[in-house]
XYZ file of C-alpha atoms in Angstrom:
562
model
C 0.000 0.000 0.000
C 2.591 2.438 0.417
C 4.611 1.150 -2.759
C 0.976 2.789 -4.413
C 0.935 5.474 -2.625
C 4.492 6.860 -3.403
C 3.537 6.009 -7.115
C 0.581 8.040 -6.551
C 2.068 10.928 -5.337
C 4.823 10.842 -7.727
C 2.557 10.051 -11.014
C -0.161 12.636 -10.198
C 0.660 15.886 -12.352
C 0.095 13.131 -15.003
C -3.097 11.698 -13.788
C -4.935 13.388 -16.479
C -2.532 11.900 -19.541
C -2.564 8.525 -18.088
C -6.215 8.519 -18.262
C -6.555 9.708 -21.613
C -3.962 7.297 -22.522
C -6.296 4.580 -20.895
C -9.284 5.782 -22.642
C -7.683 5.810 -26.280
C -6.077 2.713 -26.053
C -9.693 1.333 -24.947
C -10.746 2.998 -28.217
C -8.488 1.705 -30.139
C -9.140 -2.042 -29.158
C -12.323 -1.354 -29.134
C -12.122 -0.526 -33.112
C -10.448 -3.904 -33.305
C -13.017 -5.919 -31.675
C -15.669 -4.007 -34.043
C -13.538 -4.718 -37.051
C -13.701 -8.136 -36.622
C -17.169 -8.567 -35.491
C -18.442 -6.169 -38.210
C -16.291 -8.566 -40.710
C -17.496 -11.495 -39.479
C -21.337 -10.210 -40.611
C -20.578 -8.519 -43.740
C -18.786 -11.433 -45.448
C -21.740 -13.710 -43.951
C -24.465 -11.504 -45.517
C -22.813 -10.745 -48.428
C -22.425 -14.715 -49.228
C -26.689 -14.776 -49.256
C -26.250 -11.718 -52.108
C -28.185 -9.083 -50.657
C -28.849 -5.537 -52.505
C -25.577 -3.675 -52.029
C -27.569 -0.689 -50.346
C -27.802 -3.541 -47.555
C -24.047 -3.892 -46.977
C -23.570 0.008 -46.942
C -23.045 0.649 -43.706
C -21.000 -2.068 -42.794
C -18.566 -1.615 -45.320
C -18.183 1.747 -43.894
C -18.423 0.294 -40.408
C -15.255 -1.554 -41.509
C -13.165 1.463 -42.673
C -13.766 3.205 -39.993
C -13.144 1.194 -37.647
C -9.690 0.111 -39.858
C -8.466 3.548 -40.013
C -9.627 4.127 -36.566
C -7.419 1.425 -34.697
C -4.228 2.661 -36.426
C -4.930 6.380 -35.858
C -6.032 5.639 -32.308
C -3.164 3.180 -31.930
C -0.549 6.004 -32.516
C -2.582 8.119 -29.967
C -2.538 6.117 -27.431
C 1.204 5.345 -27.191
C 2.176 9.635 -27.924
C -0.122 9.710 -24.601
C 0.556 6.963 -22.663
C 4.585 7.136 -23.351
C 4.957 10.847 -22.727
C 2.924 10.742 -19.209
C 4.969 7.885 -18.960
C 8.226 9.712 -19.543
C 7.386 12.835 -17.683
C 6.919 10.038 -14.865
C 10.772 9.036 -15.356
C 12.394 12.543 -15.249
C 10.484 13.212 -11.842
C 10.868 9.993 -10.638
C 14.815 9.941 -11.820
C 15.139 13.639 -9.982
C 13.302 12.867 -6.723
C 16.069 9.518 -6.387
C 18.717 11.990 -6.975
C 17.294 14.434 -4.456
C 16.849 11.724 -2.189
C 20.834 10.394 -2.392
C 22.630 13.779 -2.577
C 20.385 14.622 1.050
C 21.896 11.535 2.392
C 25.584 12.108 0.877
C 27.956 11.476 1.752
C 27.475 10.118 5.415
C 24.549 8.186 4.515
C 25.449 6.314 1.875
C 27.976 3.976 3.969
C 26.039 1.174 3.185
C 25.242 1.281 -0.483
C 27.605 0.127 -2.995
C 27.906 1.990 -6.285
C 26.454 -0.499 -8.178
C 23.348 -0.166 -5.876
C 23.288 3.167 -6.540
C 23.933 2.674 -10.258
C 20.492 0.396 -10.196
C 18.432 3.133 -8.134
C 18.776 5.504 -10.740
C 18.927 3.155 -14.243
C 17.245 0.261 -13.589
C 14.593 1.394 -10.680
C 13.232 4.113 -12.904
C 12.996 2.671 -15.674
C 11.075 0.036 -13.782
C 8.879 2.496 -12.817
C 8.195 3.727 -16.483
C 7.707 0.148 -17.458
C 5.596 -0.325 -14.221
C 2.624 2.315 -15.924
C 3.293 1.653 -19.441
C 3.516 -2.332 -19.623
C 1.343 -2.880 -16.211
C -0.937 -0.214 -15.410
C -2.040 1.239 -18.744
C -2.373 -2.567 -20.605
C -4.380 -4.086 -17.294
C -6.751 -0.522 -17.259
C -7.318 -1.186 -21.001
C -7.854 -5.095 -20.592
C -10.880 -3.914 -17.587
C -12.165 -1.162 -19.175
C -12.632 -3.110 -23.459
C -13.382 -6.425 -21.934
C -16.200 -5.050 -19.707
C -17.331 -3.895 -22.464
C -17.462 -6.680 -24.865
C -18.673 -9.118 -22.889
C -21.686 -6.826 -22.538
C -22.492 -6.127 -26.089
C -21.759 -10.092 -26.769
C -24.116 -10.961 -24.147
C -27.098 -8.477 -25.255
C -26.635 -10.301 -28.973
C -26.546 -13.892 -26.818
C -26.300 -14.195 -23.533
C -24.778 -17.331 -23.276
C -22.372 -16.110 -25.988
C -21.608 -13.275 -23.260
C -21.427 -15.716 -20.301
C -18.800 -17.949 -22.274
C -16.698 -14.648 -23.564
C -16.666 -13.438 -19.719
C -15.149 -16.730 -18.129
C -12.780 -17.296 -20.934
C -11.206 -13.620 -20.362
C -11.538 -14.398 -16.799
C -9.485 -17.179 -17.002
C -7.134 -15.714 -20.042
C -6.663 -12.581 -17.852
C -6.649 -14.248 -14.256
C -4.951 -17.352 -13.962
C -2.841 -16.937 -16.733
C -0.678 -14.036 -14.938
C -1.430 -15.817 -11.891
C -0.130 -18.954 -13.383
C 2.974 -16.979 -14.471
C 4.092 -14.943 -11.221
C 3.337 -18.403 -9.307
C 6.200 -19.947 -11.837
C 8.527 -17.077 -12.199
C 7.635 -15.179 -9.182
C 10.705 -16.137 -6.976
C 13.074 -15.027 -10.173
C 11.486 -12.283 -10.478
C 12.444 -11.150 -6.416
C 15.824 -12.404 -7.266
C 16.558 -10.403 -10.431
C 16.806 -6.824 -9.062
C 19.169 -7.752 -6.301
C 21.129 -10.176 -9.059
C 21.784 -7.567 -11.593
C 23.329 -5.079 -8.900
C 25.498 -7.640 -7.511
C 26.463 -7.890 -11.300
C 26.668 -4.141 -11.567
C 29.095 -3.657 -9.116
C 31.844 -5.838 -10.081
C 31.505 -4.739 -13.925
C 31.953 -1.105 -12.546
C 34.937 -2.058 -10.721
C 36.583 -3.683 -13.159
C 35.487 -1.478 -15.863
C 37.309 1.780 -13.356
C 40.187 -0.950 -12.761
C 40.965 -2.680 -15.303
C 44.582 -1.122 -15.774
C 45.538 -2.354 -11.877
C 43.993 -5.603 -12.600
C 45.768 -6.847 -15.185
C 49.051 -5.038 -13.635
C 48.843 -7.579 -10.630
C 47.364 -10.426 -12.806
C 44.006 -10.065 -10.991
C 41.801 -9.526 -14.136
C 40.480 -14.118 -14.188
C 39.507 -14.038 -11.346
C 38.072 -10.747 -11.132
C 36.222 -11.945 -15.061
C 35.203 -15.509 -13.154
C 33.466 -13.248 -10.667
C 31.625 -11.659 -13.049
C 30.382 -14.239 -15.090
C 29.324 -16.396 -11.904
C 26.796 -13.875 -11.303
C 26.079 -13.395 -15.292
C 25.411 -16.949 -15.098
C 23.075 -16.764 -12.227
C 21.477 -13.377 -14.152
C 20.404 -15.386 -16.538
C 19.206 -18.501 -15.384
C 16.911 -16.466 -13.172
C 15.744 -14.153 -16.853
C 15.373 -17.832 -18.249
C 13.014 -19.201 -15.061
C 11.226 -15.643 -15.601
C 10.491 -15.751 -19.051
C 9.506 -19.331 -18.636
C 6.788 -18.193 -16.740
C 5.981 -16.193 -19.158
C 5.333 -18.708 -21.729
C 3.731 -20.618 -19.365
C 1.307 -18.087 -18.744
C 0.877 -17.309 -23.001
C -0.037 -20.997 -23.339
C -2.819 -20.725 -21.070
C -3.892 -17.741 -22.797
C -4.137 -19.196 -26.492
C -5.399 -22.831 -24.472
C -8.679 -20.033 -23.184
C -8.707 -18.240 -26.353
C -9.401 -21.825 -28.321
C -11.574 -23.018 -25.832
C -13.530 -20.109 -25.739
C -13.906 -19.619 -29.676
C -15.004 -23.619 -29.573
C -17.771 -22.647 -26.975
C -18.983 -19.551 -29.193
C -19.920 -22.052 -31.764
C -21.565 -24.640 -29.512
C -23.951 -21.626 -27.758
C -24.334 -20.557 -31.357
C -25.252 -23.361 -33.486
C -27.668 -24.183 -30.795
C -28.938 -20.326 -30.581
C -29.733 -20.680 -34.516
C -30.832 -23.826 -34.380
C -33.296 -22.691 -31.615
C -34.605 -19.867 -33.517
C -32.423 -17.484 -30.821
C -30.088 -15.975 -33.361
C -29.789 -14.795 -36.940
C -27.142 -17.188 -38.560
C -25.299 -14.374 -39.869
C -24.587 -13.423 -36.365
C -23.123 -16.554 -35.673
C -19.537 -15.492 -37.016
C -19.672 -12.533 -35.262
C -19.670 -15.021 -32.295
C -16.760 -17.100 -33.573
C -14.739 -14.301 -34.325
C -15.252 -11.496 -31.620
C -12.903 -13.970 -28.813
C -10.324 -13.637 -31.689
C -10.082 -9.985 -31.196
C -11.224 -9.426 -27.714
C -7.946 -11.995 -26.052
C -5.885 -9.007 -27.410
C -6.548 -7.766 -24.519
C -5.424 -10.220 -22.569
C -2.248 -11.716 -24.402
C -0.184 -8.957 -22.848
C -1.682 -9.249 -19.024
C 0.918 -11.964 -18.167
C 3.827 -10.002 -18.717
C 1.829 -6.970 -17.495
C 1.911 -8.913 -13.987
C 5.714 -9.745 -14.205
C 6.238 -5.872 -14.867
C 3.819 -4.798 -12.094
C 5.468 -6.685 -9.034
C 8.862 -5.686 -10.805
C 7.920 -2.489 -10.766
C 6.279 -2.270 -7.364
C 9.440 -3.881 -6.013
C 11.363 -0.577 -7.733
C 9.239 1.543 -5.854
C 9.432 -0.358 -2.602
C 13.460 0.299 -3.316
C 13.154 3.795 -4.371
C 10.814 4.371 -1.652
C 13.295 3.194 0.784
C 15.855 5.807 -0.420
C 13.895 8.879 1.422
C 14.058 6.653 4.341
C 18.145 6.799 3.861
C 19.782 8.193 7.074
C 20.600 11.812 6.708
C 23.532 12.730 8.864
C 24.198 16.101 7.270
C 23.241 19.437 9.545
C 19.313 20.408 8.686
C 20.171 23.836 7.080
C 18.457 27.203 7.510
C 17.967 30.121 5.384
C 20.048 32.983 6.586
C 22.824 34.389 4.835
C 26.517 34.510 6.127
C 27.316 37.085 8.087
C 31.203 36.572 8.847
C 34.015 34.439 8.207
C 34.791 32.268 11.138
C 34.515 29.199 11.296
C 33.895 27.606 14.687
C 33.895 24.261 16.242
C 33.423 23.898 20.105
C 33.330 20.654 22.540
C 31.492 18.622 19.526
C 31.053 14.709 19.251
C 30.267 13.320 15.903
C 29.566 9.974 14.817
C 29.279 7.983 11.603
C 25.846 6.265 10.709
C 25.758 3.153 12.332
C 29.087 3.703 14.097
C 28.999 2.058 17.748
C 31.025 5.203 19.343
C 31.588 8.597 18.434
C 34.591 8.996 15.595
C 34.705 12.777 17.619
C 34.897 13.360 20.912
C 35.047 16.886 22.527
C 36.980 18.386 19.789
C 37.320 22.568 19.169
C 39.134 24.937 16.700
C 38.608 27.862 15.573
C 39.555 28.823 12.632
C 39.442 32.687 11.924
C 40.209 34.645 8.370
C 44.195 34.319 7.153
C 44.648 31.367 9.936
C 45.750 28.137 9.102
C 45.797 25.009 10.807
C 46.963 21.850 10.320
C 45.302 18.176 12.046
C 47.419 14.977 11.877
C 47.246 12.044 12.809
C 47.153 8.092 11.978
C 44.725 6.499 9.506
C 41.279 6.420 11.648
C 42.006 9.307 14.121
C 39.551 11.381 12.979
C 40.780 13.236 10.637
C 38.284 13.150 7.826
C 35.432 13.172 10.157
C 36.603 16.541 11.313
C 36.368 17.944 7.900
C 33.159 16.297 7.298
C 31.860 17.909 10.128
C 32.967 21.682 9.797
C 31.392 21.038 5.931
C 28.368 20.446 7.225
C 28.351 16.742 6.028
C 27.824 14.784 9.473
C 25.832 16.668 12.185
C 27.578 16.708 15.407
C 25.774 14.871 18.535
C 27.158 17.657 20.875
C 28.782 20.851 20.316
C 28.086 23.378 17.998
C 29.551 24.309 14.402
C 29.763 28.321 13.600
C 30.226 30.117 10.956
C 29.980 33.906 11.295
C 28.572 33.630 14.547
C 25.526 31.633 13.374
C 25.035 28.033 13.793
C 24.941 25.962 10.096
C 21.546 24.643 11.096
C 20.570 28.698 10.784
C 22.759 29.167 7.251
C 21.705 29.061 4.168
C 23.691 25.854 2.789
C 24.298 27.513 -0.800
C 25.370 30.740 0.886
C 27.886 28.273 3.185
C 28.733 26.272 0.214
C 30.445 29.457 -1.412
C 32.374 30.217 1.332
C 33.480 27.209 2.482
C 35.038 24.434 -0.309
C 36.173 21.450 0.497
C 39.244 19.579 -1.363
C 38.911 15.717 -0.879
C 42.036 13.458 -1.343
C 39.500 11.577 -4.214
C 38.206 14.899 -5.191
C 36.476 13.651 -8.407
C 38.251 15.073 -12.238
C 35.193 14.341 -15.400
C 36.400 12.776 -18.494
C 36.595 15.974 -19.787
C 39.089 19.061 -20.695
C 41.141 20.790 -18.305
C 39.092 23.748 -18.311
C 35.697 21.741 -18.164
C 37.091 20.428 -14.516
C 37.912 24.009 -13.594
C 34.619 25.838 -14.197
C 33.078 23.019 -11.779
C 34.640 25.277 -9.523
C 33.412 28.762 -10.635
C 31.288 28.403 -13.915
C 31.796 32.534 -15.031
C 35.338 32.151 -14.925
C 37.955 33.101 -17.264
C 40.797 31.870 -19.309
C 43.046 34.250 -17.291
C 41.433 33.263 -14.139
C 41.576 29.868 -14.802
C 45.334 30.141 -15.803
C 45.801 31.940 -12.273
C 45.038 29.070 -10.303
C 46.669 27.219 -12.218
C 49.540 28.980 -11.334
C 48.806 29.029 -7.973
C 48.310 25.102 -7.545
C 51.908 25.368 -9.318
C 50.559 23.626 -12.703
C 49.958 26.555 -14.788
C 53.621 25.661 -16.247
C 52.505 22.394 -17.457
C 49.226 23.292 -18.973
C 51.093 26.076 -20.878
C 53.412 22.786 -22.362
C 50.699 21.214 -22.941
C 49.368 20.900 -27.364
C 45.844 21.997 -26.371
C 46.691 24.015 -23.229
C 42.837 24.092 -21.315
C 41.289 21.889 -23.827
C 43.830 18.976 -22.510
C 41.494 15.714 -21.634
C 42.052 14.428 -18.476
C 41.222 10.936 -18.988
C 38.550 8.625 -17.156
C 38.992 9.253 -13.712
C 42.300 11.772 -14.466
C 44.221 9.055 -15.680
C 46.109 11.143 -18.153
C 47.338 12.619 -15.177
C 50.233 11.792 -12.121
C 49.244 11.187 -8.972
C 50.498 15.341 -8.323
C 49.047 16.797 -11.108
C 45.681 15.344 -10.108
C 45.683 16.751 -6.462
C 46.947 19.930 -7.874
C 43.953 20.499 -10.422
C 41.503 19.642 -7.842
C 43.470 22.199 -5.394
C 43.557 24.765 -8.701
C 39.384 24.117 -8.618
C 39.158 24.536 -5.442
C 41.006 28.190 -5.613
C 38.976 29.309 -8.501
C 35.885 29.302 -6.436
C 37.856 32.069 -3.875
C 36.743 30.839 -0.870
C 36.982 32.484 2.456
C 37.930 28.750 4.338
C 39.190 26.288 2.559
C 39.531 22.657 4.165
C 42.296 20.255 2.585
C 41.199 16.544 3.055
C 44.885 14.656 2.616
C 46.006 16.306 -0.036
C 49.288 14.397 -0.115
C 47.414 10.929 -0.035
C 48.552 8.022 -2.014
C 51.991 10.367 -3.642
C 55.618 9.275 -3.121
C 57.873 11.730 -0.097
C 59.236 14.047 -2.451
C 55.685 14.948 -4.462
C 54.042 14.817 -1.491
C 56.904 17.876 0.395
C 56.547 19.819 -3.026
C 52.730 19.692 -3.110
C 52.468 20.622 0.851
C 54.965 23.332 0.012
C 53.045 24.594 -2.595
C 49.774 24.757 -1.034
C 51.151 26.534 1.830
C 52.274 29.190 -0.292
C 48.636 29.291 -2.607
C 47.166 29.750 0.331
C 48.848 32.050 2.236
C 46.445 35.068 3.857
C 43.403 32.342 3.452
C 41.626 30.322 5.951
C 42.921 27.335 5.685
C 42.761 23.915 7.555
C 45.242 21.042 6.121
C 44.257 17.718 7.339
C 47.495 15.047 7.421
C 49.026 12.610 8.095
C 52.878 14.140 7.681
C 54.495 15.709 10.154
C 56.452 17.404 7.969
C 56.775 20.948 6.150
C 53.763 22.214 8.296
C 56.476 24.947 10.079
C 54.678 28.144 7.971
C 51.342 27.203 9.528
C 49.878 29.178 12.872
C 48.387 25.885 15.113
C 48.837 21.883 14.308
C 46.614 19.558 16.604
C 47.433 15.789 16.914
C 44.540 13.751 17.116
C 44.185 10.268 18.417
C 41.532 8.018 18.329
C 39.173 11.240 17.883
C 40.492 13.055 21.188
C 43.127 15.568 20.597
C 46.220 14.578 22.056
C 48.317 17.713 21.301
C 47.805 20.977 19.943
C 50.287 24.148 19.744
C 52.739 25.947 17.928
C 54.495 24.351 15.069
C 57.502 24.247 16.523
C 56.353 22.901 19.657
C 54.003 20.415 19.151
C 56.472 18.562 16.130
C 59.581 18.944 18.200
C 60.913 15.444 19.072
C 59.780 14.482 22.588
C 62.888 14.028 24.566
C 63.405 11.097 26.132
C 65.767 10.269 29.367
C-alpha cells in the first residue's frame, strides 16, 4: 500500500494523460473488436447476395473502424509514453534528491552499483511499471467489460462464455505466471546489482587488474553472477510462456464454446445465422486484450518492487546538519566541545573536539589512519551533524545558514576529489562556472601547474582521462586544489592532499599549497608531520580526542626522552 501510494504521489501531475492514454487505447481495441465482429457479418451476408444498399453501412463500419485502430493506436502510445516519460524525469530527480540529502554520510552502506540500479534500472522500472502494467491491465478492464456486454445483449450465453474465458485468459494466466517465475522475479533486481558492481569495478580498474594479474579471477566473478542473471531471466520468461499458453489454451476453448452456444442459438430460432460469425470471431479480437496481461503482472510486481526500493531511499539516514535560510554574516569558522559519529558507528569517531579557525589562519590536524581526521572535515562542511557541540560560521550556527550561501564560502578539497572525463578547463569551471581563461590560468599557477598546462598541445582543452588518468598522482591533487582556488573561498579545508603520492611529491605539493594559500583560511588535514612549520596551530589527534595541539615548533619537536 505504500509502494501505491508513493507512485501516486509521484505520477499525479500526469493523472490526467494517463487517463486519456487509458481511454484511447480502450478505443483503439475497441475498433479492433468491431472490425472483426463487423467482418465477421458482412462477409456472412454478403455470401446470401443481398442488394448492395444492404451492406452500406457495414462496409463503412469496416473502414472506420480500420483507419480508426491505427490512428487511435498512434494516440494512445504519444499519450501513454509521454505521461509515462514525464513520470521518469520526476521519478529519476526525486532519487537523486533523495541520495545527494543523504551524501555522503549516509550512503555507507550502499555500494555503487546499488546506486547505479536506483537511478537506471529502478526508474525505468517504474516507467515500465505504468506503461507495460498499469495502462495494458486498465485497457484489458475497461474493453473487456465492455465486450462481454455487447456479446451478451446479442446472446447471452455467448456473453457468459466470452466473460469466463477472459476471466481465465486474464486471471490465472498471470497468476499462473508470477506463481512460476515469481521467486526469479524477487531475485533479479538484487542479481543484476550484484552484477553491476563488479563490472563497474573492473570497468574503473581494469589497468591495476591486469598489472597484478588479478583480471580471471576478477572476469570468473563476473560471469558467476552473469550466469546466475540469466538462469533467473530464463526461469522468468519461462513463466511467461507458461502463462501465453494458457492464454491461447482459453482463447481456443472459448472460440469452440462460441460455436456450440451458437449453433444451438440458430438452431433454436435465438439468433440470426449471420450473427453466428460474429460469435466465432469477436474472442479472436477481444484476447488481445489479454495476451499482454501476463507479462503486465511480471512488470507490475517488478515495478512495485522498484518503488518499494526507491521508496526506501527517502528513508536513507541523513547525517548532514538540517540547514536554515540565513545568509553569512562573517568568516569564522567555529567548532566547540562537539562529538560526531558515523551512521551506524557504535562510538563517536569525535569526541570533545574545538578549533577555531578565523580569516588568514591556518591550521593543520594529523594524525594516523582512523584518528579522525576526515570526520573533522566532514563535520565543519556540514556533512555529518555533530551529537554535541556546535559548528559556527559567522557567529551563526549551520543549522541557521543558508547551505548555498555556506557552500560558497566554504570548499572542500577531498584526497578523491572527483576530475570528469573531460578538458582541463571543463574540470575548472566546476569550480566557478563565469570564470575566465586568465582566471583559470591563475590558479593554475597558484596550484603550481599553470607551467605544465602552458606545455601542454591543447593548453585548457587537454582531456584528463577517465577518472584523471592522463594525469600523475600530483598533477591530479593539484587540479583539484587549482578548482578549489577558482571558487575564492573564504575557508578552505584540505582533506589529505598528499594521499597516495611518493615523499618528495608529497613535500613539493604541501609546500606549494602553503604558499597558494597564504592570507586564506585554511585547515590542512594530514598525516605528515612534515613541512607544516609556515602554519599558525597543528593539533594531533588520536583516536578522535586531541592529544596535542600548539605551535608548530612545539608540538612537532621530538619528545625528549631520558
Amino acid at each position: 500500500m505504500m509502494s501505491v501510494r508513493w507512485l501516486l504521489r509521484i505520477a499525479r501531475p500526469e493523472v490526467w494523460r494517463l487517463v486519456a492514454a487509458a481511454v484511447l487505447g480502450s478505443l483503439a481495441l475497441g475498433c479492433s473488436i468491431g472490425l472483426m465482429a463487423t467482418s465477421g457479418w458482412l462477409i456472412s451476408r454478403a455470401a446470401q447476395q443481398p442488394p448492395v444498399l444492404y451492406l452500406t453501412v457495414a462496409i463503412v463500419a469496416v473502414r472506420a473502424f480500420g483507419i480508426g485502430r491505427g490512428a487511435l493506436r498512434y494516440a494512445e502510445r504519444l499519450v501513454g509514453h509521454d505521461a509515462a516519460f514525464r513520470v521518469l524525469a520526476r521519478t529519476r530527480v526525486q532519487a537523486w534528491i533523495d541520495l545527494d540529502r543523504a551524501a555522503p554520510a549516509g550512503l555507507g552502506k550502499l555500494r555503487s552499483g546499488d546506486v547505479l540500479a536506483n537511478l537506471v534500472g529502478d526508474v525505468e522500472a517504474v516507467q515500465d511499471l505504468l506503461v507495460r502494467a498499469v495502462l495494458p491491465i486498465a485497457v484489458a478492464v475497461i474493453t473487456g467489460t465492455a465486450t462481454v456486454v455487447l456479446l451478451g445483449a446479442l446472446l447471452p450465453a455467448a456473453g457468459l462464455v466470452l466473460l469466463i474465458g477472459l476471466l481465465v485468459a486474464g486471471l490465472a494466466a498471470p497468476a499462473i505466471t508470477l506463481s512460476v517465475a515469481g521467486r526469479a522475479e524477487r531475485r533479479l533486481a538484487p542479481a543484476r546489482a550484484a552484477l553491476t558492481d563488479p563490472v563497474h569495478e573492473l570497468l574503473t580498474g581494469a589497468a591495476d587488474l591486469i598489472a597484478y594479474g588479478a583480471a580471471g579471477p576478477a572476469l570468473d566473478r563476473i560471469a558467476g553472477h552473469d550466469r546466475k542473471l540469466t538462469s533467473l531471466a530464463r526461469r522468468s520468461a519461462a513463466g511467461a510462456g507458461v502463462g501465453a499458453a494458457v492464454g491461447a489454451t482459453a482463447l481456443a476453448l472459448t472460440v469452440v464454446g462460441e460455436l456450440l452456444v451458437g449453433v444451438q442459438a440458430v438452431r433454436a430460432g435465438q439468433l440470426p445465422g449471420v450473427q453466428l460469425a460474429v460469435l466465432a470471431l469477436t474472442p479472436l479480437a477481444a484476447f488481445e486484450l489479454t495476451n499482454s496481461l501476463p507479462a503486465a503482472a511480471q512488470h507490475l510486481v517488478r515495478g512495485l518492487r522498484a518503488v518499494d526500493r526507491l521508496r526506501a531511499l527517502e528513508e536513507l539516514p541523513q547525517p548532514s546538519v538540517a540547514w536554515g535560510n540565513k545568509d553569512v554574516i562573517g568568516h569564522t569558522l567555529k567548532i566547540a566541545g562537539a562529538d560526531a559519529r558515523w551512521p551506524g558507528a557504535s562510538h563517536p569517531t569525535l569526541q570533545d573536539i574545538s578549533l577555531r579557525l578565523d580569516p588568514g589562519r591556518r591550521i593543520a590536524v594529523v594524525g594516523e589512519s582512523g584518528a579522525g581526521k576526515s570526520t573533522l572535515i566532514a563535520t565543519l562542511a556540514g556533512f555529518l551533524a555533530t551529537e554535541q557541540g556546535l559548528v559556527t560560521y559567522g557567529g551563526r550556527p549551520l543549522t541557521e545558514l543558508d547551505e548555498n550561501a555556506f557552500r560558497r564560502q566554504v570548499v572542500v578539497c577531498a584526497q578523491d576529489d572527483h576530475l570528469f572525463d573531460t578538458t582541463i578547463r571543463n574540470n575548472l569551471l566546476v569550480g566557478r562556472p563565469d570564470a575566465t581563461d586568465a582566471e583559470l590560468m591563475s590558479a593554475l599557477h597558484q596550484a603550481r601547474l599553470g607551467a605544465w598546462v602552458d606545455r601542454q598541445p591543447r593548453g585548457l582543452d587537454t582531456t584528463v582521462g577517465e577518472r584523471a588518468d592522463q594525469l600523475s598522482g600530483g598533477e591530479r591533487q593539484r587540479l583539484a586544489l587549482a578548482r578549489a582556488l577558482l571558487a575564492d573561498p573564504a575557508v578552505l579545508l584540505l582533506d589529505e592532499p598528499t594521499a597516495h603520492l611518493d615523499e618528495p611529491t608529497a613535500a613539493e605539493l604541501t609546500r606549494d599549497i602553503l604558499a597558494a594559500t597564504r592570507g586564506r583560511a585554511t585547515l590542512l588535514v594530514t598525516h605528515r608531520l612534515a613541512d607544516l612549520d609556515d602554519l599558525d596551530e597543528v593539533i594531533v589527534l588520536t583516536h578522535g580526542k586531541v592529544q596535542r595541539r600548539g605551535h608548530p615548533a612545539d608540538v612537532l619537536q621530538p619528545t625528549p626522552t631520558n
